[in-house]
Amino acid sequence: MRRMNQPKSLVFDTPQAVARAAAVKLLELGREAIEQRGVFRVALAGGSTPKLMYGELAQQPEALDWSRVEVFFGDERTVPPDHPDSNYRLAFEHLLQHVPIPPDRVHRIPAERTDPHAAAAEYGTTLRRLFGAGHPWPQFDLILLGMGPDGHTASLFPDTSALTESTRWVAATWVPRLQTWRITLTFPAINAARQVLFAVTGADKADRLAQVFGLSPGGNDLPAARIRTNGGGVTWLIDRDASGGRIS
Ligand code: 6PG
């Protein structure tokens, strides 16, 4: 059943099919951005489904003019770039090393810095330089996001300080449940994007997803439900398990 104001969604049989559809959408938006504005600015995500999607893109390096792509990251774990938990490392191993993107067009979060606030501030400065001073918020062509079983997205976790950030583009945030710092784009920075694409798979997400879609109560405060781009360009790609049979 589709409700009024329910986010735009597509449901697929398997995580691999979600990944394939996400890759197709990225290529489509990338070509369009390059044609219209000469550059495609995309923020990548960590997580299991993005990893599958990177594999899909890596198999067809000629499908996009990678020399005109600027790659960013929506969030990062506070580890060096060669650490197994690094989102940059995931993207590099599964995608970036397989496509002809100039290294200076890949803008990773310097999360190896000992002070996470300094790392966030440095990334904020990088974004302001690349998106042009004078813009209130960055305008990514596409931000890829996942959603955790607790409703977090990027590194915007429930009940954490980053959720109330209203001026910074990038924030450092302590996540008590994981006992770690994370660096993340903030809500206003994400919601200024032209398009946001969620890729969500697995039965452990079904209850939260039903809340985000307004099919059960309690969803309004979930971080993932607060992603509403100004232009309305949020699309959810979901596998059957995550849909719980309730989302079509
Ligand atoms: C991260 C991600 C995070 C992720 C979700 C979903 O760095 O962990 O950016 O927000 O997308 O936790 O992850 P899965 O797709 O692996 O469930």
Short mmCIF file of C-alpha atoms and ligand atoms in Angstrom, two decimals:
data_model
loop_
_atom_site.label_atom_id
_atom_site.label_comp_id
_atom_site.label_asym_id
_atom_site.label_seq_id
_atom_site.Cartn_x
_atom_site.Cartn_y
_atom_site.Cartn_z
CA MET A 1 0.00 0.00 0.00
CA ARG A 2 1.36 3.41 -0.93
CA ARG A 3 0.58 6.32 1.37
CA MET A 4 0.48 10.02 0.56
CA ASN A 5 3.90 11.61 1.09
CA GLN A 6 5.55 8.20 1.20
CA PRO A 7 9.10 8.42 -0.14
CA LYS A 8 9.80 7.27 -3.70
CA SER A 9 10.82 3.60 -3.55
CA LEU A 10 11.64 0.59 -5.70
CA VAL A 11 11.77 -2.94 -4.34
CA PHE A 12 14.06 -5.66 -5.76
CA ASP A 13 14.40 -9.38 -5.08
CA THR A 14 18.03 -9.41 -3.95
CA PRO A 15 20.78 -7.11 -2.61
CA GLN A 16 22.64 -7.63 -5.90
CA ALA A 17 19.62 -6.36 -7.85
CA VAL A 18 19.49 -3.29 -5.57
CA ALA A 19 23.18 -2.72 -6.23
CA ARG A 20 22.70 -3.05 -9.98
CA ALA A 21 19.81 -0.56 -9.97
CA ALA A 22 21.83 1.87 -7.83
CA ALA A 23 24.72 1.64 -10.28
CA VAL A 24 22.39 2.32 -13.22
CA LYS A 25 20.93 5.35 -11.41
CA LEU A 26 24.40 6.69 -10.55
CA LEU A 27 25.51 6.39 -14.17
CA GLU A 28 22.34 8.09 -15.41
CA LEU A 29 22.69 11.01 -12.97
CA GLY A 30 26.42 11.21 -13.66
CA ARG A 31 25.98 11.50 -17.42
CA GLU A 32 23.23 14.07 -16.97
CA ALA A 33 25.32 16.21 -14.57
CA ILE A 34 28.35 16.09 -16.88
CA GLU A 35 26.23 17.02 -19.88
CA GLN A 36 24.52 19.90 -18.08
CA ARG A 37 27.24 21.23 -15.80
CA GLY A 38 30.50 19.58 -16.96
CA VAL A 39 31.11 17.82 -13.64
CA PHE A 40 29.47 15.12 -11.51
CA ARG A 41 29.89 15.55 -7.77
CA VAL A 42 28.99 12.38 -5.89
CA ALA A 43 29.33 11.43 -2.22
CA LEU A 44 29.91 7.73 -1.59
CA ALA A 45 28.86 5.62 1.40
CA GLY A 46 30.17 2.74 3.43
CA GLY A 47 28.24 -0.46 4.01
CA SER A 48 27.43 -3.76 2.37
CA THR A 49 25.12 -2.66 -0.44
CA PRO A 50 27.36 0.20 -1.65
CA LYS A 51 30.17 -2.35 -1.80
CA LEU A 52 28.14 -4.51 -4.19
CA MET A 53 27.27 -1.41 -6.18
CA TYR A 54 30.93 -0.40 -6.48
CA GLY A 55 31.59 -3.86 -7.93
CA GLU A 56 28.90 -3.26 -10.56
CA LEU A 57 30.44 0.08 -11.56
CA ALA A 58 33.99 -1.30 -11.58
CA GLN A 59 32.98 -3.80 -14.25
CA GLN A 60 32.07 -1.03 -16.70
CA PRO A 61 34.72 1.69 -16.32
CA GLU A 62 33.88 3.08 -19.77
CA ALA A 63 30.26 3.78 -18.81
CA LEU A 64 31.09 7.23 -17.39
CA ASP A 65 33.62 9.95 -18.15
CA TRP A 66 35.43 9.53 -14.83
CA SER A 67 37.77 12.44 -15.63
CA ARG A 68 34.77 14.69 -14.95
CA VAL A 69 33.73 13.08 -11.68
CA GLU A 70 34.53 14.50 -8.24
CA VAL A 71 34.23 11.86 -5.52
CA PHE A 72 33.44 12.75 -1.91
CA PHE A 73 32.36 10.78 1.15
CA GLY A 74 29.19 11.14 3.22
CA ASP A 75 30.82 9.81 6.35
CA GLU A 76 33.91 8.11 7.68
CA ARG A 77 35.09 6.02 10.58
CA THR A 78 37.99 7.54 12.57
CA VAL A 79 40.67 5.25 11.16
CA PRO A 80 43.53 5.62 8.64
CA PRO A 81 42.63 5.21 4.96
CA ASP A 82 44.22 1.74 4.75
CA HIS A 83 42.25 0.40 7.74
CA PRO A 84 39.75 -2.41 7.03
CA ASP A 85 36.94 -0.24 8.51
CA SER A 86 37.69 2.77 6.30
CA ASN A 87 34.91 3.78 3.91
CA TYR A 88 37.57 5.27 1.65
CA ARG A 89 39.40 1.96 1.54
CA LEU A 90 36.17 0.14 0.66
CA ALA A 91 35.46 2.55 -2.20
CA PHE A 92 39.07 2.48 -3.38
CA GLU A 93 39.36 -1.31 -3.43
CA HIS A 94 36.01 -2.00 -5.02
CA LEU A 95 35.63 0.99 -7.34
CA LEU A 96 38.15 3.82 -7.49
CA GLN A 97 41.22 1.76 -8.37
CA HIS A 98 39.30 0.18 -11.25
CA VAL A 99 38.14 3.36 -13.01
CA PRO A 100 40.17 6.14 -14.68
CA ILE A 101 39.51 8.85 -12.12
CA PRO A 102 42.35 11.33 -11.55
CA PRO A 103 43.54 10.87 -7.92
CA ASP A 104 43.19 14.60 -7.20
CA ARG A 105 39.45 14.28 -7.87
CA VAL A 106 38.95 11.90 -4.97
CA HIS A 107 38.33 13.83 -1.76
CA ARG A 108 38.48 11.57 1.25
CA ILE A 109 37.73 12.60 4.84
CA PRO A 110 41.06 12.91 6.75
CA ALA A 111 39.70 10.73 9.55
CA GLU A 112 43.13 9.50 10.64
CA ARG A 113 43.69 12.84 12.40
CA THR A 114 43.83 12.42 16.18
CA ASP A 115 41.31 15.22 16.74
CA PRO A 116 38.02 14.27 15.04
CA HIS A 117 36.78 17.88 15.24
CA ALA A 118 39.87 19.01 13.34
CA ALA A 119 39.25 16.30 10.74
CA ALA A 120 35.63 17.46 10.31
CA ALA A 121 36.69 21.11 10.07
CA GLU A 122 39.33 20.26 7.46
CA TYR A 123 36.81 18.37 5.33
CA GLY A 124 34.37 21.26 5.69
CA THR A 125 37.07 23.59 4.37
CA THR A 126 37.78 21.24 1.45
CA LEU A 127 34.09 21.17 0.54
CA ARG A 128 33.74 24.95 0.78
CA ARG A 129 36.74 25.37 -1.53
CA LEU A 130 35.42 22.89 -4.10
CA PHE A 131 31.78 23.96 -4.03
CA GLY A 132 32.73 27.62 -4.11
CA ALA A 133 32.75 30.10 -1.26
CA GLY A 134 29.52 31.99 -0.83
CA HIS A 135 27.23 28.98 -1.12
CA PRO A 136 25.25 28.38 2.06
CA TRP A 137 25.39 24.61 1.55
CA PRO A 138 27.18 22.23 -0.84
CA GLN A 139 25.08 21.05 -3.75
CA PHE A 140 26.09 17.47 -4.44
CA ASP A 141 24.64 16.00 -7.61
CA LEU A 142 24.18 12.72 -5.77
CA ILE A 143 24.67 11.45 -2.23
CA LEU A 144 24.56 7.70 -1.73
CA LEU A 145 23.29 6.54 1.64
CA GLY A 146 22.56 3.34 3.52
CA MET A 147 20.47 2.87 6.65
CA GLY A 148 21.43 0.91 9.76
CA PRO A 149 18.97 -1.24 11.77
CA ASP A 150 18.73 1.62 14.32
CA GLY A 151 17.66 4.09 11.62
CA HIS A 152 21.03 5.84 11.33
CA THR A 153 22.23 7.09 7.98
CA ALA A 154 25.68 8.33 7.00
CA SER A 155 27.03 8.71 10.58
CA LEU A 156 23.91 10.46 11.84
CA PHE A 157 23.01 8.10 14.71
CA PRO A 158 19.91 8.43 16.92
CA ASP A 159 20.38 10.70 19.96
CA THR A 160 23.76 12.10 18.97
CA SER A 161 25.02 15.68 18.81
CA ALA A 162 25.39 15.79 15.03
CA LEU A 163 21.60 15.61 14.61
CA THR A 164 21.15 19.19 15.78
CA GLU A 165 24.00 20.72 13.78
CA SER A 166 22.56 23.61 11.81
CA THR A 167 25.56 25.59 10.54
CA ARG A 168 28.47 23.21 9.85
CA TRP A 169 28.61 21.13 6.66
CA VAL A 170 30.60 18.37 8.36
CA ALA A 171 30.52 17.28 12.02
CA ALA A 172 32.48 15.00 14.32
CA THR A 173 30.12 13.00 16.49
CA TRP A 174 30.61 10.58 19.40
CA VAL A 175 28.53 7.43 19.00
CA PRO A 176 28.03 5.92 22.48
CA ARG A 177 26.65 2.62 21.19
CA LEU A 178 29.81 2.02 19.17
CA GLN A 179 32.12 3.83 21.62
CA THR A 180 33.74 5.68 18.76
CA TRP A 181 33.89 8.98 16.94
CA ARG A 182 32.54 9.31 13.42
CA ILE A 183 32.78 12.14 10.90
CA THR A 184 29.64 12.89 8.91
CA LEU A 185 27.91 15.28 6.57
CA THR A 186 25.14 17.07 8.49
CA PHE A 187 21.41 17.07 7.71
CA PRO A 188 21.40 20.51 6.02
CA ALA A 189 24.42 19.54 3.90
CA ILE A 190 22.78 16.30 2.79
CA ASN A 191 19.37 17.84 2.23
CA ALA A 192 20.87 20.46 -0.10
CA ALA A 193 21.83 17.70 -2.59
CA ARG A 194 20.12 17.46 -5.96
CA GLN A 195 19.53 13.74 -5.47
CA VAL A 196 19.89 11.27 -2.61
CA LEU A 197 19.85 7.54 -3.25
CA PHE A 198 19.31 5.11 -0.36
CA ALA A 199 20.30 1.47 -0.87
CA VAL A 200 18.89 -0.64 1.96
CA THR A 201 18.94 -4.43 2.22
CA GLY A 202 18.30 -7.09 4.86
CA ALA A 203 15.45 -8.16 7.14
CA ASP A 204 17.01 -6.39 10.14
CA LYS A 205 16.04 -3.05 8.52
CA ALA A 206 12.35 -3.89 7.92
CA ASP A 207 10.88 -2.45 11.15
CA ARG A 208 12.79 0.84 10.88
CA LEU A 209 11.96 1.15 7.22
CA ALA A 210 8.23 0.72 7.95
CA GLN A 211 8.58 3.60 10.43
CA VAL A 212 10.48 5.79 7.97
CA PHE A 213 7.74 5.15 5.40
CA GLY A 214 5.04 6.07 7.93
CA LEU A 215 3.55 2.56 7.93
CA SER A 216 4.11 2.20 11.65
CA PRO A 217 4.48 4.90 14.32
CA GLY A 218 7.66 6.44 15.72
CA GLY A 219 9.49 7.18 12.50
CA ASN A 220 9.62 10.96 12.54
CA ASP A 221 12.73 11.25 14.66
CA LEU A 222 14.73 8.53 12.97
CA PRO A 223 17.76 10.07 11.26
CA ALA A 224 17.00 8.37 7.94
CA ALA A 225 13.49 9.86 7.96
CA ARG A 226 14.94 13.36 8.25
CA ILE A 227 16.59 13.15 4.84
CA ARG A 228 14.31 15.27 2.69
CA THR A 229 16.12 17.14 -0.04
CA ASN A 230 14.85 20.61 -0.81
CA GLY A 231 14.06 19.48 -4.35
CA GLY A 232 12.43 16.24 -3.18
CA GLY A 233 14.95 14.02 -4.95
CA VAL A 234 15.16 11.12 -2.49
CA THR A 235 14.87 7.59 -3.89
CA TRP A 236 14.91 4.39 -1.84
CA LEU A 237 16.16 1.17 -3.45
CA ILE A 238 15.18 -1.69 -1.16
CA ASP A 239 15.40 -5.46 -1.26
CA ARG A 240 12.42 -7.67 -0.50
CA ASP A 241 13.74 -8.61 2.95
CA ALA A 242 14.11 -4.98 4.02
CA SER A 243 10.66 -4.14 2.63
CA GLY A 244 9.12 -6.71 5.00
CA GLY A 245 6.42 -7.12 2.35
CA ARG A 246 4.98 -3.77 3.43
CA ILE A 247 6.63 -1.46 0.93
CA SER A 248 6.13 -1.74 -2.81
C1 6PG B 1 28.92 3.53 7.44
C2 6PG B 1 27.80 3.94 6.55
C3 6PG B 1 26.47 3.65 7.23
C4 6PG B 1 25.86 2.50 6.45
C5 6PG B 1 24.73 1.85 7.19
C6 6PG B 1 24.16 0.67 6.45
O1 6PG B 1 29.98 4.11 7.36
O2 6PG B 1 28.72 2.58 8.21
O3 6PG B 1 27.92 5.04 5.84
O4 6PG B 1 25.59 4.72 7.32
O5 6PG B 1 25.43 2.95 5.21
O6 6PG B 1 25.20 1.43 8.44
O7 6PG B 1 25.14 -0.28 6.26
P1 6PG B 1 24.84 -1.68 5.56
O8 6PG B 1 24.44 -1.38 4.15
O9 6PG B 1 26.13 -2.44 5.65
O10 6PG B 1 23.74 -2.29 6.37
#
